Short mmCIF file of N, CA and C in Angstrom, two decimals:
data_model
loop_
_atom_site.label_atom_id
_atom_site.label_comp_id
_atom_site.label_asym_id
_atom_site.label_seq_id
_atom_site.Cartn_x
_atom_site.Cartn_y
_atom_site.Cartn_z
N UNK A 1 121.06 118.60 136.40
CA UNK A 1 120.52 119.22 135.20
C UNK A 1 120.82 120.70 135.28
N UNK A 2 121.44 121.32 134.23
CA UNK A 2 121.53 122.73 134.30
C UNK A 2 120.17 123.46 133.73
N UNK A 3 119.20 124.03 134.57
CA UNK A 3 117.95 124.31 134.10
C UNK A 3 118.01 125.68 133.05
N UNK A 4 119.08 126.38 133.25
CA UNK A 4 119.35 127.65 132.48
C UNK A 4 119.60 127.14 130.93
N UNK A 5 120.67 126.01 130.91
CA UNK A 5 120.86 125.65 129.50
C UNK A 5 119.80 124.88 129.08
N UNK A 6 118.91 124.01 129.95
CA UNK A 6 117.84 123.46 129.27
C UNK A 6 116.66 124.56 128.68
N UNK A 7 116.60 125.46 129.51
CA UNK A 7 115.58 126.58 129.00
C UNK A 7 116.21 127.32 127.51
N UNK A 8 117.45 127.49 127.77
CA UNK A 8 117.99 128.19 126.70
C UNK A 8 117.88 127.36 125.38
N UNK A 9 118.14 125.87 125.53
CA UNK A 9 117.95 124.98 124.47
C UNK A 9 116.63 124.81 123.78
N UNK A 10 115.58 125.03 124.84
CA UNK A 10 114.10 125.24 124.29
C UNK A 10 113.79 126.37 123.48
N UNK A 11 114.43 127.48 124.14
CA UNK A 11 114.17 128.78 123.22
C UNK A 11 114.85 128.60 121.81
N UNK A 12 116.16 128.05 121.78
CA UNK A 12 116.74 127.85 120.53
C UNK A 12 115.89 126.91 119.59
N UNK A 13 115.40 126.02 120.10
CA UNK A 13 114.38 125.15 119.33
C UNK A 13 113.22 125.94 118.88
N UNK A 14 112.61 126.66 119.58
CA UNK A 14 111.41 127.37 119.11
C UNK A 14 111.89 128.65 118.20
N UNK A 15 113.10 129.23 118.39
CA UNK A 15 113.45 130.18 117.33
C UNK A 15 113.79 129.58 116.04
N UNK A 16 114.53 128.46 116.08
CA UNK A 16 114.90 127.69 114.93
C UNK A 16 113.62 127.32 114.13
N UNK A 17 112.77 126.81 114.80
CA UNK A 17 111.46 126.49 114.05
C UNK A 17 110.88 127.69 113.39
N UNK A 18 110.76 128.76 114.06
CA UNK A 18 110.31 130.07 113.47
C UNK A 18 111.13 130.50 112.19
N UNK A 19 112.50 130.18 112.22
CA UNK A 19 113.33 130.61 110.98
C UNK A 19 113.08 129.73 109.87
N UNK A 20 112.94 128.32 110.25
CA UNK A 20 112.55 127.43 109.27
C UNK A 20 111.34 127.81 108.47
N UNK A 21 110.19 128.09 109.38
CA UNK A 21 108.94 128.46 108.75
C UNK A 21 109.05 129.57 107.91
N UNK A 22 109.49 130.58 108.30
CA UNK A 22 109.88 131.86 107.48
C UNK A 22 110.48 131.64 106.16
N UNK A 23 111.61 130.69 106.38
CA UNK A 23 112.33 130.39 105.17
C UNK A 23 111.57 129.65 104.19
N UNK A 24 110.83 128.80 104.62
CA UNK A 24 110.02 128.02 103.67
C UNK A 24 108.86 128.68 103.04
N UNK A 25 108.11 129.46 103.92
CA UNK A 25 107.06 130.47 103.22
C UNK A 25 107.77 131.39 102.05
N UNK A 26 108.89 132.06 102.45
CA UNK A 26 109.70 132.90 101.70
C UNK A 26 109.96 132.03 100.45
N UNK A 27 110.39 130.85 100.53
CA UNK A 27 110.64 130.07 99.39
C UNK A 27 109.53 129.76 98.40
N UNK A 28 108.43 129.52 98.99
CA UNK A 28 107.37 129.13 98.31
C UNK A 28 106.73 130.27 97.52
N UNK A 29 106.95 131.52 98.17
CA UNK A 29 106.43 132.78 97.74
C UNK A 29 107.42 133.23 96.55
N UNK A 30 108.58 132.99 96.78
CA UNK A 30 109.51 133.22 95.61
C UNK A 30 109.38 132.41 94.50
N UNK A 31 109.33 130.89 94.63
CA UNK A 31 109.00 130.26 93.53
C UNK A 31 107.66 130.72 92.70
N UNK A 32 106.58 130.75 93.55
CA UNK A 32 105.29 131.17 92.93
C UNK A 32 105.39 132.34 92.05
N UNK A 33 106.14 133.44 92.59
CA UNK A 33 106.17 134.76 91.74
C UNK A 33 107.04 134.70 90.67
N UNK A 34 108.03 133.67 90.71
CA UNK A 34 109.15 133.61 89.70
C UNK A 34 108.55 132.64 88.50
N UNK A 35 107.35 132.04 88.68
CA UNK A 35 106.86 130.97 87.57
C UNK A 35 106.43 131.76 86.22
N UNK A 36 105.90 132.89 86.33
CA UNK A 36 105.32 133.52 85.23
C UNK A 36 105.84 135.02 85.05
N UNK A 37 105.88 135.48 83.74
CA UNK A 37 106.14 136.97 83.62
C UNK A 37 104.95 137.45 82.72
N UNK A 38 104.39 138.52 83.18
CA UNK A 38 103.22 139.29 82.43
C UNK A 38 103.84 139.82 81.12
N UNK A 39 103.27 139.56 79.87
CA UNK A 39 103.57 139.86 78.74
C UNK A 39 102.74 141.10 78.21
N UNK A 40 101.35 140.83 78.27
CA UNK A 40 100.28 141.88 77.99
C UNK A 40 99.23 141.79 78.99
N UNK A 41 98.70 143.06 79.26
CA UNK A 41 97.60 142.94 80.18
C UNK A 41 96.46 143.92 79.60
N UNK A 42 95.24 143.40 79.35
CA UNK A 42 94.20 143.99 78.88
C UNK A 42 93.05 144.32 79.63
N UNK A 43 92.45 145.31 80.00
CA UNK A 43 91.29 145.73 81.00
C UNK A 43 90.28 145.13 80.37
N UNK A 44 89.35 144.47 81.06
CA UNK A 44 88.15 143.93 80.59
C UNK A 44 86.93 144.10 81.60
N UNK A 45 85.84 144.30 81.06
CA UNK A 45 84.69 144.45 81.65
C UNK A 45 84.03 142.96 82.08
N UNK A 46 83.68 142.76 83.29
CA UNK A 46 83.26 141.44 83.86
C UNK A 46 81.74 141.45 83.92
N UNK A 47 81.05 142.32 83.18
CA UNK A 47 79.44 142.27 83.40
C UNK A 47 79.13 141.10 82.37
N UNK A 48 78.11 140.70 82.99
CA UNK A 48 77.48 139.40 82.20
C UNK A 48 76.88 140.02 80.84
N UNK A 49 77.11 139.33 79.90
CA UNK A 49 76.68 139.93 78.61
C UNK A 49 76.68 138.58 77.75
N UNK A 50 75.56 138.77 76.75
CA UNK A 50 75.39 137.60 75.49
C UNK A 50 76.32 137.87 74.48
N UNK A 51 76.74 139.18 74.35
CA UNK A 51 77.60 139.67 73.29
C UNK A 51 79.00 139.42 73.69
N UNK A 52 79.90 139.27 72.67
CA UNK A 52 81.54 139.07 72.93
C UNK A 52 82.06 140.54 72.91
N UNK A 53 83.22 140.68 73.66
CA UNK A 53 83.90 141.87 73.59
C UNK A 53 85.23 141.43 72.96
N UNK A 54 86.26 142.37 72.87
CA UNK A 54 87.64 142.02 72.48
C UNK A 54 88.47 143.00 72.97
N UNK A 55 89.68 142.45 72.98
CA UNK A 55 90.90 143.27 73.73
C UNK A 55 91.54 143.99 72.60
N UNK A 56 92.47 144.74 72.95
CA UNK A 56 93.60 145.25 71.98
C UNK A 56 94.25 144.30 71.26
N UNK A 57 94.77 144.69 70.36
CA UNK A 57 95.51 143.64 69.39
C UNK A 57 97.04 143.52 70.03
N UNK A 58 97.53 142.32 69.92
CA UNK A 58 98.65 141.95 70.44
C UNK A 58 99.61 140.99 69.27
N UNK A 59 100.69 140.66 69.67
CA UNK A 59 101.63 140.00 68.66
C UNK A 59 102.20 138.75 69.55
N UNK A 60 102.46 137.65 68.70
CA UNK A 60 103.25 136.52 69.30
C UNK A 60 104.12 136.02 68.14
N UNK A 61 105.29 135.55 68.55
CA UNK A 61 106.28 134.83 67.66
C UNK A 61 105.80 133.42 67.38
N UNK A 62 106.12 132.80 66.36
CA UNK A 62 106.15 131.38 66.17
C UNK A 62 106.88 130.74 67.26
N UNK A 63 106.23 129.85 67.96
CA UNK A 63 106.86 129.18 68.97
C UNK A 63 106.69 129.48 70.43
N UNK A 64 106.00 130.84 70.50
CA UNK A 64 105.77 131.39 71.79
C UNK A 64 104.57 130.40 72.48
N UNK A 65 104.77 130.13 73.70
CA UNK A 65 103.63 129.70 74.51
C UNK A 65 103.16 130.47 75.56
N UNK A 66 101.91 130.95 75.35
CA UNK A 66 101.34 131.87 76.20
C UNK A 66 100.33 131.39 77.00
N UNK A 67 100.21 131.65 78.24
CA UNK A 67 99.03 131.28 78.92
C UNK A 67 98.00 132.52 79.26
N UNK A 68 96.77 132.27 79.31
CA UNK A 68 95.79 133.57 79.55
C UNK A 68 95.15 133.43 80.96
N UNK A 69 95.13 134.50 81.52
CA UNK A 69 94.89 134.41 82.80
C UNK A 69 93.80 135.74 83.08
N UNK A 70 93.00 135.37 83.97
CA UNK A 70 91.93 136.57 84.33
C UNK A 70 92.59 137.11 85.61
N UNK A 71 92.78 138.38 85.73
CA UNK A 71 93.33 138.99 86.96
C UNK A 71 92.29 139.82 87.64
N UNK A 72 92.03 139.48 88.97
CA UNK A 72 90.98 140.28 89.59
C UNK A 72 91.38 140.70 90.89
N UNK A 73 90.87 141.61 91.70
CA UNK A 73 91.41 142.09 93.11
C UNK A 73 91.33 141.30 94.17
N UNK A 74 90.43 140.29 94.17
CA UNK A 74 90.24 139.51 95.27
C UNK A 74 89.73 138.01 94.92
N UNK A 75 89.41 137.23 95.76
CA UNK A 75 89.09 135.99 95.62
C UNK A 75 87.44 135.65 95.60
N UNK A 76 86.55 136.80 95.47
CA UNK A 76 85.27 136.55 95.50
C UNK A 76 84.76 135.83 94.45
N UNK A 77 85.42 135.72 93.21
CA UNK A 77 84.74 135.07 92.16
C UNK A 77 84.77 133.52 92.23
N UNK A 78 85.47 132.94 93.18
CA UNK A 78 85.62 131.64 93.43
C UNK A 78 84.37 130.98 93.98
N UNK A 79 84.04 129.75 93.18
CA UNK A 79 82.86 129.06 93.43
C UNK A 79 81.54 129.77 93.17
N UNK A 80 81.55 130.71 92.30
CA UNK A 80 80.36 131.46 91.76
C UNK A 80 79.86 130.95 90.44
N UNK A 81 78.75 131.30 90.22
CA UNK A 81 78.18 130.95 88.89
C UNK A 81 78.70 132.10 87.99
N UNK A 82 79.99 132.04 87.51
CA UNK A 82 80.54 133.00 86.56
C UNK A 82 81.33 132.08 85.64
N UNK A 83 81.06 132.43 84.38
CA UNK A 83 81.87 131.57 83.31
C UNK A 83 82.52 132.63 82.32
N UNK A 84 83.82 132.30 82.01
CA UNK A 84 84.43 133.19 81.04
C UNK A 84 84.92 132.37 79.77
N UNK A 85 84.51 132.70 78.50
CA UNK A 85 85.29 131.93 77.51
C UNK A 85 85.83 132.87 76.44
N UNK A 86 86.81 132.30 75.75
CA UNK A 86 87.40 133.54 74.79
C UNK A 86 88.04 132.69 73.73
N UNK A 87 88.48 133.54 72.82
CA UNK A 87 89.26 132.90 71.44
C UNK A 87 90.41 133.85 71.31
N UNK A 88 91.47 133.30 70.60
CA UNK A 88 92.60 134.07 70.04
C UNK A 88 92.02 134.14 68.47
N UNK A 89 91.93 135.40 68.21
CA UNK A 89 91.41 135.62 66.86
C UNK A 89 92.32 136.53 66.00
N UNK A 90 93.00 135.84 64.97
CA UNK A 90 93.90 136.66 63.96
C UNK A 90 93.35 137.74 63.03
N UNK A 91 94.24 138.48 62.56
CA UNK A 91 93.56 139.72 61.68
C UNK A 91 92.65 139.31 60.44
N UNK A 92 92.80 138.11 60.35
CA UNK A 92 91.74 137.67 59.13
C UNK A 92 90.54 137.08 59.91
N UNK A 93 90.35 137.45 60.98
CA UNK A 93 89.04 137.09 61.84
C UNK A 93 88.98 135.52 61.92
N UNK A 94 90.06 134.80 61.88
CA UNK A 94 90.03 133.46 62.13
C UNK A 94 90.28 133.01 63.58
N UNK A 95 89.56 132.05 64.02
CA UNK A 95 89.78 131.67 65.42
C UNK A 95 90.99 130.65 65.55
N UNK A 96 91.95 130.93 66.29
CA UNK A 96 93.19 130.26 66.44
C UNK A 96 92.89 129.07 67.49
N UNK A 97 92.52 129.65 68.75
CA UNK A 97 92.48 128.76 69.84
C UNK A 97 91.36 129.23 70.86
N UNK A 98 90.79 128.24 71.72
CA UNK A 98 89.75 128.66 72.38
C UNK A 98 90.24 128.33 73.88
N UNK A 99 89.54 129.16 74.79
CA UNK A 99 89.85 128.87 76.35
C UNK A 99 88.52 129.06 76.84
N UNK A 100 88.30 128.39 78.21
CA UNK A 100 87.15 128.76 78.95
C UNK A 100 87.31 128.26 80.43
N UNK A 101 86.60 129.00 81.29
CA UNK A 101 86.62 128.48 82.73
C UNK A 101 85.29 128.79 83.22
N UNK A 102 84.76 127.94 84.08
CA UNK A 102 83.64 127.92 84.79
C UNK A 102 84.05 128.05 86.45
N UNK A 103 83.85 129.24 87.02
CA UNK A 103 84.48 129.34 88.40
C UNK A 103 83.64 128.64 89.30
N UNK A 104 82.43 127.95 89.18
CA UNK A 104 81.68 127.34 89.97
C UNK A 104 82.24 125.86 90.33
N UNK A 105 82.86 125.33 89.28
CA UNK A 105 83.49 123.91 89.51
C UNK A 105 84.87 123.83 89.74
N UNK A 106 85.73 124.84 89.63
CA UNK A 106 87.30 124.58 89.95
C UNK A 106 87.92 125.72 89.17
N UNK A 107 89.24 125.84 89.52
CA UNK A 107 90.02 126.82 88.85
C UNK A 107 91.34 126.50 89.31
N UNK A 108 92.41 127.25 88.71
CA UNK A 108 93.83 127.17 88.91
C UNK A 108 94.06 128.77 89.28
N UNK A 109 94.54 129.01 90.53
CA UNK A 109 94.94 130.36 90.92
C UNK A 109 96.23 130.36 91.15
N UNK A 110 96.82 131.61 91.00
CA UNK A 110 98.29 132.14 91.20
C UNK A 110 98.32 133.52 91.62
N UNK A 111 98.70 133.60 93.00
CA UNK A 111 98.70 134.82 93.78
C UNK A 111 100.05 135.35 93.69
N UNK A 112 100.03 136.71 93.11
CA UNK A 112 101.17 137.29 93.30
C UNK A 112 100.97 138.94 93.09
N UNK A 113 101.69 139.65 94.04
CA UNK A 113 101.56 141.00 94.09
C UNK A 113 100.03 141.33 94.40
N UNK A 114 99.55 142.47 93.85
CA UNK A 114 98.31 142.82 93.95
C UNK A 114 97.20 142.21 93.14
N UNK A 115 96.40 141.31 93.72
CA UNK A 115 95.38 140.72 92.72
C UNK A 115 95.58 139.12 92.80
N UNK A 116 94.51 138.57 92.14
CA UNK A 116 94.59 136.94 92.13
C UNK A 116 94.37 136.86 90.58
N UNK A 117 95.47 135.87 90.11
CA UNK A 117 95.37 135.35 88.68
C UNK A 117 94.97 133.97 88.63
N UNK A 118 93.72 133.99 87.57
CA UNK A 118 93.11 132.59 87.46
C UNK A 118 93.23 132.34 86.06
N UNK A 119 93.82 131.03 85.98
CA UNK A 119 94.19 130.55 84.60
C UNK A 119 92.98 130.19 83.72
N UNK A 120 93.01 130.52 82.57
CA UNK A 120 91.87 130.33 81.57
C UNK A 120 92.38 129.31 80.48
N UNK A 121 93.63 129.36 80.14
CA UNK A 121 94.16 128.42 79.01
C UNK A 121 95.54 128.90 78.66
N UNK A 122 95.95 127.87 77.75
CA UNK A 122 97.48 127.99 77.39
C UNK A 122 97.42 127.62 75.86
N UNK A 123 98.14 128.30 75.02
CA UNK A 123 98.21 128.06 73.54
C UNK A 123 99.84 128.19 73.23
N UNK A 124 100.12 127.34 72.46
CA UNK A 124 101.45 127.63 71.79
C UNK A 124 101.47 127.84 70.16
N UNK A 125 101.82 129.06 69.80
CA UNK A 125 101.52 129.60 68.52
C UNK A 125 102.51 128.75 67.37
N UNK A 126 101.87 128.24 66.49
CA UNK A 126 102.48 127.62 65.43
C UNK A 126 103.16 128.45 64.40
N UNK A 127 102.65 129.70 64.18
CA UNK A 127 103.19 130.67 63.35
C UNK A 127 102.92 132.01 64.05
N UNK A 128 103.66 132.92 63.53
CA UNK A 128 103.58 134.30 63.88
C UNK A 128 102.11 134.84 64.08
N UNK A 129 101.92 135.55 64.94
CA UNK A 129 100.37 135.92 65.17
C UNK A 129 100.19 137.40 65.52
N UNK A 130 99.12 137.96 64.88
CA UNK A 130 98.86 139.38 65.14
C UNK A 130 97.30 139.40 65.19
N UNK A 131 96.83 139.67 66.41
CA UNK A 131 95.38 139.70 66.69
C UNK A 131 94.93 139.94 67.95
N UNK A 132 93.73 139.49 68.55
CA UNK A 132 93.26 139.97 69.86
C UNK A 132 92.50 138.68 70.41
N UNK A 133 92.16 138.96 71.50
CA UNK A 133 91.30 138.08 72.16
C UNK A 133 89.68 138.39 72.16
N UNK A 134 88.98 137.50 71.78
CA UNK A 134 87.57 137.92 71.83
C UNK A 134 86.97 136.84 73.06
N UNK A 135 85.99 137.70 73.82
CA UNK A 135 85.84 136.89 75.17
C UNK A 135 84.31 137.29 75.42
N UNK A 136 83.64 136.34 76.20
CA UNK A 136 82.12 136.52 76.59
C UNK A 136 82.25 136.01 77.94
N UNK A 137 81.27 136.82 78.88
CA UNK A 137 81.16 136.52 80.19
C UNK A 137 79.65 136.04 80.29
N UNK A 138 79.45 134.90 80.98
CA UNK A 138 78.06 134.52 81.41
C UNK A 138 78.11 133.90 82.74
N UNK A 139 76.91 133.67 83.25
CA UNK A 139 76.51 133.19 84.37
C UNK A 139 75.47 134.05 85.19
N UNK A 140 75.08 133.72 86.66
CA UNK A 140 74.25 134.37 87.27
C UNK A 140 74.92 135.49 88.29
N UNK A 141 76.26 135.35 88.63
CA UNK A 141 76.85 136.21 89.44
C UNK A 141 77.79 137.21 88.87
N UNK A 142 77.55 138.31 88.99
CA UNK A 142 78.21 139.57 88.41
C UNK A 142 79.08 140.18 89.43
N UNK A 143 80.60 140.35 89.29
CA UNK A 143 81.37 140.93 90.19
C UNK A 143 81.10 142.47 90.16
N UNK A 144 81.24 143.03 91.24
CA UNK A 144 81.17 144.51 91.30
C UNK A 144 82.56 145.27 90.88
N UNK A 145 83.27 144.57 90.22
CA UNK A 145 84.64 145.21 89.63
C UNK A 145 84.93 144.53 88.28
N UNK A 146 85.89 145.26 87.65
CA UNK A 146 86.34 144.61 86.44
C UNK A 146 87.57 144.08 86.58
N UNK A 147 88.15 143.59 85.68
CA UNK A 147 89.52 142.71 85.71
C UNK A 147 90.46 142.92 84.60
N UNK A 148 91.44 142.20 84.39
CA UNK A 148 92.42 142.19 83.21
C UNK A 148 92.67 140.59 82.63
N UNK A 149 92.59 140.85 81.41
CA UNK A 149 93.11 139.43 80.83
C UNK A 149 94.59 139.88 80.59
N UNK A 150 95.27 138.69 81.18
CA UNK A 150 96.78 138.94 81.18
C UNK A 150 97.30 137.72 80.45
N UNK A 151 98.12 138.05 79.50
CA UNK A 151 98.77 137.06 78.71
C UNK A 151 100.22 136.87 79.36
N UNK A 152 100.45 135.72 79.56
CA UNK A 152 101.91 135.52 80.48
C UNK A 152 102.54 134.42 79.86
N UNK A 153 103.86 134.51 80.06
CA UNK A 153 105.06 133.71 79.51
C UNK A 153 105.37 132.79 80.78
N UNK A 154 105.66 131.56 80.64
CA UNK A 154 106.43 130.70 81.91
C UNK A 154 107.73 131.02 81.89
N UNK A 155 108.35 131.42 83.11
CA UNK A 155 109.88 131.73 83.10
C UNK A 155 110.46 130.19 83.34
N UNK A 156 111.81 130.31 83.25
CA UNK A 156 112.70 129.16 83.64
C UNK A 156 112.66 129.24 85.14
N UNK A 157 112.65 127.80 85.73
CA UNK A 157 112.66 127.74 87.30
C UNK A 157 114.09 128.33 87.79
N UNK A 158 113.73 129.20 88.78
CA UNK A 158 115.08 129.80 89.55
C UNK A 158 114.94 129.29 91.01
N UNK A 159 115.97 128.66 91.45
CA UNK A 159 116.09 128.10 92.78
C UNK A 159 116.13 129.25 93.79
N UNK A 160 115.45 129.19 94.87
CA UNK A 160 115.36 130.23 95.81
C UNK A 160 116.52 130.12 96.77
N UNK A 161 117.75 130.56 96.47
CA UNK A 161 118.99 130.35 97.25
C UNK A 161 118.89 130.91 98.67
N UNK A 162 118.58 132.20 98.60
CA UNK A 162 118.45 133.02 100.06
C UNK A 162 117.58 132.36 101.03
N UNK A 163 116.22 131.97 100.48
CA UNK A 163 115.31 131.35 101.24
C UNK A 163 115.65 129.98 101.82
N UNK A 164 116.44 129.23 100.79
CA UNK A 164 116.99 127.99 101.22
C UNK A 164 117.98 128.08 102.31
N UNK A 165 118.88 129.18 102.11
CA UNK A 165 119.95 129.53 103.30
C UNK A 165 119.31 129.76 104.61
N UNK A 166 118.10 130.36 104.41
CA UNK A 166 117.40 130.82 105.87
C UNK A 166 116.93 129.57 106.43
N UNK A 167 116.40 128.69 105.83
CA UNK A 167 115.70 127.41 106.15
C UNK A 167 116.96 126.59 106.65
N UNK A 168 118.17 126.40 106.05
CA UNK A 168 119.28 125.49 106.44
C UNK A 168 119.77 126.19 107.76
N UNK A 169 119.84 127.49 107.91
CA UNK A 169 120.32 127.99 109.17
C UNK A 169 119.34 127.59 110.37
N UNK A 170 117.96 127.60 110.00
CA UNK A 170 117.18 127.20 110.96
C UNK A 170 117.40 125.59 111.36
N UNK A 171 117.72 124.81 110.32
CA UNK A 171 117.80 123.56 110.81
C UNK A 171 119.19 123.44 111.71
N UNK A 172 120.25 124.19 111.46
CA UNK A 172 121.42 123.94 112.24
C UNK A 172 121.17 124.45 113.63
N UNK A 173 120.47 125.71 113.87
CA UNK A 173 119.90 126.04 115.10
C UNK A 173 119.19 125.08 115.89
N UNK A 174 118.19 124.35 115.01
CA UNK A 174 117.34 123.41 115.71
C UNK A 174 118.44 122.31 116.09
N UNK A 175 119.36 121.80 115.48
CA UNK A 175 120.25 120.67 115.75
C UNK A 175 121.07 121.06 117.22
N UNK A 176 121.56 122.42 117.18
CA UNK A 176 122.04 122.96 118.42
C UNK A 176 121.16 123.00 119.57
N UNK A 177 119.71 123.51 119.55
CA UNK A 177 119.09 123.40 120.43
C UNK A 177 118.57 121.91 121.00
N UNK A 178 118.18 121.05 120.04
CA UNK A 178 118.01 119.69 120.42
C UNK A 178 119.27 118.97 121.14
N UNK A 179 120.56 119.43 120.85
CA UNK A 179 121.62 119.05 121.30
C UNK A 179 121.59 119.37 122.80
N UNK A 180 121.49 120.80 123.07
CA UNK A 180 121.52 121.39 124.24
C UNK A 180 120.42 120.92 125.27
N UNK A 181 119.34 120.51 124.75
CA UNK A 181 118.19 120.00 125.70
C UNK A 181 118.49 118.58 125.91
N UNK A 182 118.97 117.77 124.86
CA UNK A 182 119.41 116.36 125.16
C UNK A 182 120.34 116.22 126.26
N UNK A 183 121.46 116.93 125.95
CA UNK A 183 122.58 116.96 126.90
C UNK A 183 122.23 117.20 128.36
N UNK A 184 121.47 118.05 128.46
CA UNK A 184 120.94 118.56 129.75
C UNK A 184 120.02 117.53 130.54
N UNK A 185 119.15 116.80 129.60
CA UNK A 185 118.16 115.74 130.03
C UNK A 185 118.97 114.48 130.56
N UNK A 186 119.90 114.20 129.64
CA UNK A 186 120.84 113.06 129.95
C UNK A 186 121.47 113.27 131.27
N UNK A 187 122.09 114.59 131.43
CA UNK A 187 122.79 114.69 132.70
C UNK A 187 121.75 114.67 133.83
N UNK A 188 120.66 114.94 133.77
CA UNK A 188 119.55 114.82 134.79
C UNK A 188 119.25 113.22 135.09
N UNK A 189 119.12 112.58 134.04
CA UNK A 189 118.82 111.12 134.19
C UNK A 189 120.01 110.32 134.74
N UNK A 190 121.23 110.73 134.36
CA UNK A 190 122.35 110.20 134.85
C UNK A 190 122.49 110.42 136.17
N UNK A 191 122.15 111.77 136.67
CA UNK A 191 122.23 112.25 138.16
C UNK A 191 121.29 111.23 139.07
N UNK A 192 120.22 111.00 138.41
CA UNK A 192 119.23 110.21 139.17
C UNK A 192 119.55 108.74 139.37
N UNK A 193 120.25 108.13 138.38
CA UNK A 193 120.62 106.78 138.46
C UNK A 193 121.80 106.63 139.37
N UNK A 194 122.55 107.48 139.58
CA UNK A 194 123.87 107.32 140.49
C UNK A 194 123.43 107.17 142.00
#
């Protein structure tokens, strides 16, 4: 057995594993950050209040499907007695759609860039819209920071080509490493049987 080649093969296996993990993680991050595009972001107070507040006005076209997310700087809001509900309200003061989230019992989070996004609801506009979001904060836990209500549009899926290339390169190196180790192990076994 050529110990130097055997050790080299083990090093290639370890290095290829690192490359594959890096490619996979970068691919997941690339897909996650490419899912949504922020269309509007409105600063909101997250103080507990029985009265509703409202965002600035915004517009949407017929057929637009927007999702509403609460963006906060960290994950402390998770599993707390914190409830947020809101409505899309048009200029005639008509409620178009409702959304709500209770952070004590579950949530859908999307991390991208600075901050955490928590999904509150989705709405597909059946006609042109001009209006605002009216929202209310309830619960026992009050965050020490404010956040943003972010209206996002889903992007079409884009395949992470570069990250997949890195992952495939890791697989190829893994094959070379396993082959090198296997060939030298077989040579040792063959030497013992002679």
